[in-house]
Amino acid sequence: MIAGRGGADDTRWCFAQVKGVAEVNVTEADIISTVEFNATGELLATGDKGGRVVVFQREQESKNQPQRRGEYNVYSTFQSHEPEFDYLKSLEIEEKINKIRWLPQHNAAYFLLSTNDKTVKLWKISERDKRPEGYNLKDEDGRIRDPATITTLRVPVLRPMDLMVEATARRVYSNAHTYHINSISVNSDYETFMSTDDLRINLWNLEITNKSFNIVDIKPANMEELTEVITAAEFHPNQCNTFVYSSSKGSIRLCDMRASALCDNHSKFFEEPEDPSNRSFFSEIISSISDVKFSHNGRYLMTRDYLTVKVWDLNMESKPLETYQVHDYLRSKLCSLYENDCIFDKFECVWNGSDSVIMTGSYNNFFRMFDRNTKRDVTLEASRENSKPRAILKPRKVCLGGKRRKDEISVDSLDFSKKILHTAWHPSENIIAVAATNNLYIFQDKVN
């Protein structure tokens, strides 16, 4: 694990797998929109813009072969959401999966929550390798038998069959959001979860689908007075009463559900004072937080805005503990990024299992890692060109101008249509999953 050896710079990452369709056949529906490991790292789920969820399972044989640890195969594929139409508002509801969150495993089956813009669903993924035979009231192909023809009583038996993985929707949590859901988070009590849209956060019991409690509501009486929206929210990893939510103004609010039923008054408020010398037309857009994550130990918060990743200590609200520049070379390109709408891209960020390394995405299929202990950082690239098995990833560098070295890439030749918005890190090992458009890249650290 990175905690004990190696970090962002001295861990050598190598290619393990790529999952996806050939570039020529890509449709909008194939674009991956979320990636998530389960609590053990045995399963990896992706959601796409076509409303599908694909679950990958780790190869059992690969566990004993260190060089093949990062090999995952398709375990189950199912259609989670379908396109819908809101007739009252004359609005199409996309099938795109915005977020997936796993629930802890308590038996042989797996459970996950998936959401599109309006509806959250609880899915059960289970295996079946036996089928019942010898019914009394129906024959083998399912037709009902005439009771008059039944002369003997048979005891049904279970016969072996080929392994089948089934995905079943167990709960559907709907009709609770006026605006688009941007995040869901499972509470540490494992009984409740919250769903967040632009202006409200709702608390659900996993067993109850027809009722939710509104715990945050920032909608003003007059919508013309609206100055900010909620961009992300997450529960504390071990305090079931605590959660945070981030805003488009670059602030983070920590709330305690013990204080009141409606958490309109926050317990803590995290915001970095703006440097007047850096003020520009784009300041408010680039300060909008696109992702917020608690560290595994619950002591720190990580936030991602357009240009930086910040780490906050929960005990210090005045300024971030650490600030990491993700792609500061784009500061001079903000005007063209505004024109092509890239400035509104929502990048996610993840911790490694020991909270010592941070990973987040960038453009040109680059992704960045920052080692919090050594303060080193590295830029790596997810591409099919270097996707030979066990091929070591070479660090990439971007130059701002002037003379360019052989191994550097000019900021003017970056491809802004290739972006890594969604990444995931195995909970206990150095295995990472990176979504690049329609391809899922899996990398692992190089074992000598």
mmCIF file of N, CA, C and O in Angstrom, residues 9 351 355 412:
data_model
loop_
_atom_site.group_PDB
_atom_site.id
_atom_site.type_symbol
_atom_site.label_atom_id
_atom_site.label_comp_id
_atom_site.label_asym_id
_atom_site.label_seq_id
_atom_site.Cartn_x
_atom_site.Cartn_y
_atom_site.Cartn_z
ATOM 1 N N ASP A 9 5.160 9.801 -6.758
ATOM 2 C CA ASP A 9 6.285 9.921 -7.670
ATOM 3 C C ASP A 9 7.146 8.670 -7.722
ATOM 4 O O ASP A 9 7.639 8.302 -8.765
ATOM 5 N N TRP A 351 -9.183 9.803 -2.802
ATOM 6 C CA TRP A 351 -8.058 9.482 -1.910
ATOM 7 C C TRP A 351 -7.604 8.052 -2.189
ATOM 8 O O TRP A 351 -8.400 7.216 -2.605
ATOM 9 N N ASP A 355 -5.150 7.645 2.641
ATOM 10 C CA ASP A 355 -5.318 9.117 2.627
ATOM 11 C C ASP A 355 -3.999 9.867 2.417
ATOM 12 O O ASP A 355 -3.913 11.052 2.711
ATOM 13 N N ASP A 412 -0.689 24.272 -26.080
ATOM 14 C CA ASP A 412 -1.530 24.567 -27.247
ATOM 15 C C ASP A 412 -1.965 23.310 -27.991
ATOM 16 O O ASP A 412 -2.904 23.351 -28.782
#
